[in-house]
Short mmCIF file of C-alpha atoms in Angstrom, two decimals:
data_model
loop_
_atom_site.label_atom_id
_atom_site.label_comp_id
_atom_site.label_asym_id
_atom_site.label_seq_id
_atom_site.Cartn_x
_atom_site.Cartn_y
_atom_site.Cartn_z
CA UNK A 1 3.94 -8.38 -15.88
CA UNK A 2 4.83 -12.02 -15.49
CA UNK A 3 6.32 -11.30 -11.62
CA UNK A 4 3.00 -9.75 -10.97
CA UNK A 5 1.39 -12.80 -12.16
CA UNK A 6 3.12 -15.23 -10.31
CA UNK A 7 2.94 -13.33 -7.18
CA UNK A 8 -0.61 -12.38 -7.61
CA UNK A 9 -1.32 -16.35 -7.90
CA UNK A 10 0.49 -17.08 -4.93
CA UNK A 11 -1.30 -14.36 -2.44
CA UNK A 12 -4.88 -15.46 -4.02
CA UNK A 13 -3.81 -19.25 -3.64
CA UNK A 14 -2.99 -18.58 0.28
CA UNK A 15 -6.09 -16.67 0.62
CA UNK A 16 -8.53 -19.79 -0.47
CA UNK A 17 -7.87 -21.79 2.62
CA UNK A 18 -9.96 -22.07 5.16
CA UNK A 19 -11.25 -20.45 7.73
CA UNK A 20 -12.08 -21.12 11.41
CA UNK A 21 -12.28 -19.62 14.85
CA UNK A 22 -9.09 -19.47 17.13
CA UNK A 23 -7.89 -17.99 20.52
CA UNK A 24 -5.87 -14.88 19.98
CA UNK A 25 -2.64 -15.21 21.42
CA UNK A 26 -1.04 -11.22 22.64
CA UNK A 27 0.75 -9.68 24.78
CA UNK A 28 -1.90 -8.73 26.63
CA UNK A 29 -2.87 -12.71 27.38
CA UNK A 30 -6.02 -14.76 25.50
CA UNK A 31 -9.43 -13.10 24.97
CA UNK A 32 -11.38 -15.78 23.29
CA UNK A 33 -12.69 -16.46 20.27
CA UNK A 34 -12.78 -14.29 17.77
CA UNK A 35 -15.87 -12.98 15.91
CA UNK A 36 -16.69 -11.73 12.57
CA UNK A 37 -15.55 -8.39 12.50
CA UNK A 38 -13.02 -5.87 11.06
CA UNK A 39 -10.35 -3.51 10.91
CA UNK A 40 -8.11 -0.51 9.74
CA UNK A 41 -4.47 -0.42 8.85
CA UNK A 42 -2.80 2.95 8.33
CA UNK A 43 0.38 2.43 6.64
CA UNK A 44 3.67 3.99 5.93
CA UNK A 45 5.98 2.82 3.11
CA UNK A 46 9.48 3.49 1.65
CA UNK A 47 9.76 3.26 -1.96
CA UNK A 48 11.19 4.23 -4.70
CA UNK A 49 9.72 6.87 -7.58
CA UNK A 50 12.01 7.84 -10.35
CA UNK A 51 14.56 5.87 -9.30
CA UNK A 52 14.48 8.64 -5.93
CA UNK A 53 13.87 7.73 -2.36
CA UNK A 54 9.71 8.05 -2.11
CA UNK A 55 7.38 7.76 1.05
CA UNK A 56 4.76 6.93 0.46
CA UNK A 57 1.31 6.84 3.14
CA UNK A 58 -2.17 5.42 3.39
CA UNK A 59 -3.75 2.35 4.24
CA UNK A 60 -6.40 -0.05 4.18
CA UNK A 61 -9.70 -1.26 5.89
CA UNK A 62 -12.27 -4.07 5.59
CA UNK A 63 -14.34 -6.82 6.88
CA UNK A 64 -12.37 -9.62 8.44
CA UNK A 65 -14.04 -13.35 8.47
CA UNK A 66 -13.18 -16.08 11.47
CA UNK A 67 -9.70 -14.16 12.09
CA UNK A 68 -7.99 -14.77 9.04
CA UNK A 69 -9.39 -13.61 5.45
CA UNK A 70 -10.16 -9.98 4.98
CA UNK A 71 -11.63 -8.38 2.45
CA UNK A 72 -11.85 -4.47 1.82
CA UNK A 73 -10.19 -1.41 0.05
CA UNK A 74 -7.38 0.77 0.51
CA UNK A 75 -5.85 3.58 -1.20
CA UNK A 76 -2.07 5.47 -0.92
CA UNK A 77 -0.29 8.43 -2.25
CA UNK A 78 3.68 9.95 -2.81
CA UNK A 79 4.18 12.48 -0.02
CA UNK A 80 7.82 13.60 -0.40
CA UNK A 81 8.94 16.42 -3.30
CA UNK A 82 10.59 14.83 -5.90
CA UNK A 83 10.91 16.99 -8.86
CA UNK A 84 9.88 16.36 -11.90
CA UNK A 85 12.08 17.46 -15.35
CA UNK A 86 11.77 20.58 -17.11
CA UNK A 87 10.98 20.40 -20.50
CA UNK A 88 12.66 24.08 -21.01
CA UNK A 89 14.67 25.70 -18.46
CA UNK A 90 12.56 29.08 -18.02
CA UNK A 91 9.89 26.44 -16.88
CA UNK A 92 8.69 26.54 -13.14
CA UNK A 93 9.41 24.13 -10.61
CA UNK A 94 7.23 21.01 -10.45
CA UNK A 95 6.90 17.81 -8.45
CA UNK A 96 5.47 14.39 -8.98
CA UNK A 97 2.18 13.68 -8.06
CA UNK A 98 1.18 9.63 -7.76
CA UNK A 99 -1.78 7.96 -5.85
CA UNK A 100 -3.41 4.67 -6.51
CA UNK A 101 -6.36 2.53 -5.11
CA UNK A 102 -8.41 -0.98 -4.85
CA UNK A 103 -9.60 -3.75 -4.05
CA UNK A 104 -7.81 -5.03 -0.96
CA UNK A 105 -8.04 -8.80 -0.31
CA UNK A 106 -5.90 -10.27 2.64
CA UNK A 107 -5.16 -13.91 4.08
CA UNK A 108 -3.68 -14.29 7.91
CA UNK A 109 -1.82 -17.33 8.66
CA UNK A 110 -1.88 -18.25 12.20
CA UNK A 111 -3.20 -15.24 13.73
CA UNK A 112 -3.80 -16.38 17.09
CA UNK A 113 -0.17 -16.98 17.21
CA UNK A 114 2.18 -13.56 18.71
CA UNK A 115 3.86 -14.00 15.69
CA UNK A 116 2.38 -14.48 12.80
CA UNK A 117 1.98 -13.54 8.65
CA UNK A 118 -0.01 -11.87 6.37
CA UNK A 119 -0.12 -11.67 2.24
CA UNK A 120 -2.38 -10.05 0.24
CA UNK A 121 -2.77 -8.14 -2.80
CA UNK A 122 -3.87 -4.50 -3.75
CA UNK A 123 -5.88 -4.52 -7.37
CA UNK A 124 -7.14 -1.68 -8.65
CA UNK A 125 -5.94 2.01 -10.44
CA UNK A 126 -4.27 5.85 -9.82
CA UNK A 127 -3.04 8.19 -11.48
CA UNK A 128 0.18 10.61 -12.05
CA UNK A 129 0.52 14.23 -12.82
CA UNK A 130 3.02 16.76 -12.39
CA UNK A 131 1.65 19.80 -9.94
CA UNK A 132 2.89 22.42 -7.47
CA UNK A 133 3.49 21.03 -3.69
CA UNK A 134 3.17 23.53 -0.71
CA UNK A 135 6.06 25.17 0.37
CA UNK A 136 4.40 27.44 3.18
CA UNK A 137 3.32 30.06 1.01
CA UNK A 138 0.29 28.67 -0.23
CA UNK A 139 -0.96 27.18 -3.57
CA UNK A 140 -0.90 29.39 -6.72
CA UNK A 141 -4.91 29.18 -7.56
CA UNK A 142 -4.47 29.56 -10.56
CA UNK A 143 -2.30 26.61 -11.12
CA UNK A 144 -3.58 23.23 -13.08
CA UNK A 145 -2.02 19.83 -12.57
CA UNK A 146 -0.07 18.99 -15.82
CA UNK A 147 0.23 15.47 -17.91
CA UNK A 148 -2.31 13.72 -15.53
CA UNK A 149 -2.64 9.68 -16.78
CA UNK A 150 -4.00 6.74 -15.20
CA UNK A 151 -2.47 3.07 -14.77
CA UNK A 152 -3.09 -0.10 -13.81
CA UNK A 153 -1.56 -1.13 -10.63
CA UNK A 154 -1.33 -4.40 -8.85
CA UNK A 155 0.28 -4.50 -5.70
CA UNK A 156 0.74 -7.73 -3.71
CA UNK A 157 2.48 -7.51 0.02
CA UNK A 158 3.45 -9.89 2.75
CA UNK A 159 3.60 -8.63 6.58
CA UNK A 160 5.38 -10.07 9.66
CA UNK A 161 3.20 -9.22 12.31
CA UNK A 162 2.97 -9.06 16.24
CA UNK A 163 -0.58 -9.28 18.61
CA UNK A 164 0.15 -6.02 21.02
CA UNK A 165 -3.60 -6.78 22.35
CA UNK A 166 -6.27 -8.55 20.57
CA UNK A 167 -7.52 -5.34 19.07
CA UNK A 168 -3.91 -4.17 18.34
CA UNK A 169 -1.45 -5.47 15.84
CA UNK A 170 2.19 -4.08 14.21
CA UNK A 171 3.99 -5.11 11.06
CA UNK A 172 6.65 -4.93 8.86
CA UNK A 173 6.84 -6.07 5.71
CA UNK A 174 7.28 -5.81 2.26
CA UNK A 175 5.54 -5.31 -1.25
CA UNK A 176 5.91 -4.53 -5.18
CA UNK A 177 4.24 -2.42 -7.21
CA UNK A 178 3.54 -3.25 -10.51
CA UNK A 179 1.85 -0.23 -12.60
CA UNK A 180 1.34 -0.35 -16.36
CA UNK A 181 -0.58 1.77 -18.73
CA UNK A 182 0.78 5.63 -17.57
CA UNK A 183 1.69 8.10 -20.33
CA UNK A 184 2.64 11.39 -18.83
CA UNK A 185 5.52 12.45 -20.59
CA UNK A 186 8.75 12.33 -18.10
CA UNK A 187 7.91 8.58 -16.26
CA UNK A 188 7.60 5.72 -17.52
CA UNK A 189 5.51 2.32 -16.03
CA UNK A 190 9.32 0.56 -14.89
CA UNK A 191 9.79 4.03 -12.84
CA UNK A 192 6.63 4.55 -11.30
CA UNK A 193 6.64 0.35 -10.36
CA UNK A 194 9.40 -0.38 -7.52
CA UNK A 195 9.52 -2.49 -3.97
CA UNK A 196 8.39 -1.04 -1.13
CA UNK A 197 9.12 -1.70 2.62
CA UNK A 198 6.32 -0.88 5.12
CA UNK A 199 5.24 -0.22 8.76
CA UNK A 200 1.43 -0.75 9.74
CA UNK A 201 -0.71 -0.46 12.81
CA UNK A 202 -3.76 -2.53 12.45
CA UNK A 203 -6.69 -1.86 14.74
CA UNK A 204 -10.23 -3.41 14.87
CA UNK A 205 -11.58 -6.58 15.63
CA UNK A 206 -10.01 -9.49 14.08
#
């Protein structure tokens, strides 16, 4: 909890400076100024879940002011089977089931520049369960998710970006989960928290 702190302070520190209006710098040349506007960042991100390799996909969106603070939402969720344990061995086979969501704040630094950075912070809650996954048969309908619990999460991120146009931007970058509060039986809040590394298109006006 005390990494999350410290890194939480840090993103939220970078994202009270100020703002002003800037040239975009791209690929594609200068566009002029930028005006209030907004975008949407579908993301991929490697992870880990259990201590297992875990993908991980979603994204975020919001309102971005004078090209460098956004503010908005976002929301991901596990994608990959990774089975969970059996609590007798007659029992069928399930998977983990994770997704979390929140508040979404982000600061850009220097993002007329073709290079620049990003750090923010997802704050907000999910859940876990252990379910079925499709395996080209179909659902059973008669199946329930099992253990469902909520958490906690805080999740804050830095990005290396790159201006493709001035509507267009890719990044790579990084982030840690921290999740606390869970109590399905079989995880615990140290496995379901873990780095991630990520891949993002933004898109939108910034």
């Amino acid at each position: 909890m005390k990494r999350f702190l410290l890194c939480l302070s840090v993103a939220l520190l970078l994202l009270t400076g100020g703002t002003f209006a800037q040239q975009i710098e791209s690929l594609a040349g200068n566009k002029g100024k930028v005006r209030v506007g907004g975008y949407g960042a579908p993301t991929i991100k490697y992870t880990t879940f259990d201590k297992k390799s875990a993908l991980i996909l979603g994204g975020n969106a919001g309102v971005m002011l004078n090209s460098q603070l956004m503010l908005g939402a976002g929301g991901y969720a596990l994608v990959n089977n990774i089975e969970a344990p059996r609590t007798n061995a007659g029992d069928p086979t399930l998977y983990w089931n994770m997704w979390y969501a929140g508040f979404v704040p982000e600061y850009t630094i220097r993002s007329n520049k073709l290079f620049h950075l990003a750090v923010g912070a997802l704050i907000g809650g999910g859940g876990v369960m252990k379910s079925e996954r499709y395996h080209g048969g179909g659902f059973d309908d008669d199946y329930e998710p099992q253990d469902y619990s909520s958490f906690f999460v805080g999740e804050p991120h830095v990005t290396f970006e790159m201006n493709i146009t001035s509507y267009l931007r890719i990044g790579v970058g990084g982030s840690y989960r921290f999740v606390q509060g869970s109590s399905t039986p079989g995880i615990t809040d140290d496995r379901l928290s873990g780095p991630a590394a990520h891949f993002t298109i933004k898109a939108g006006r910034f």
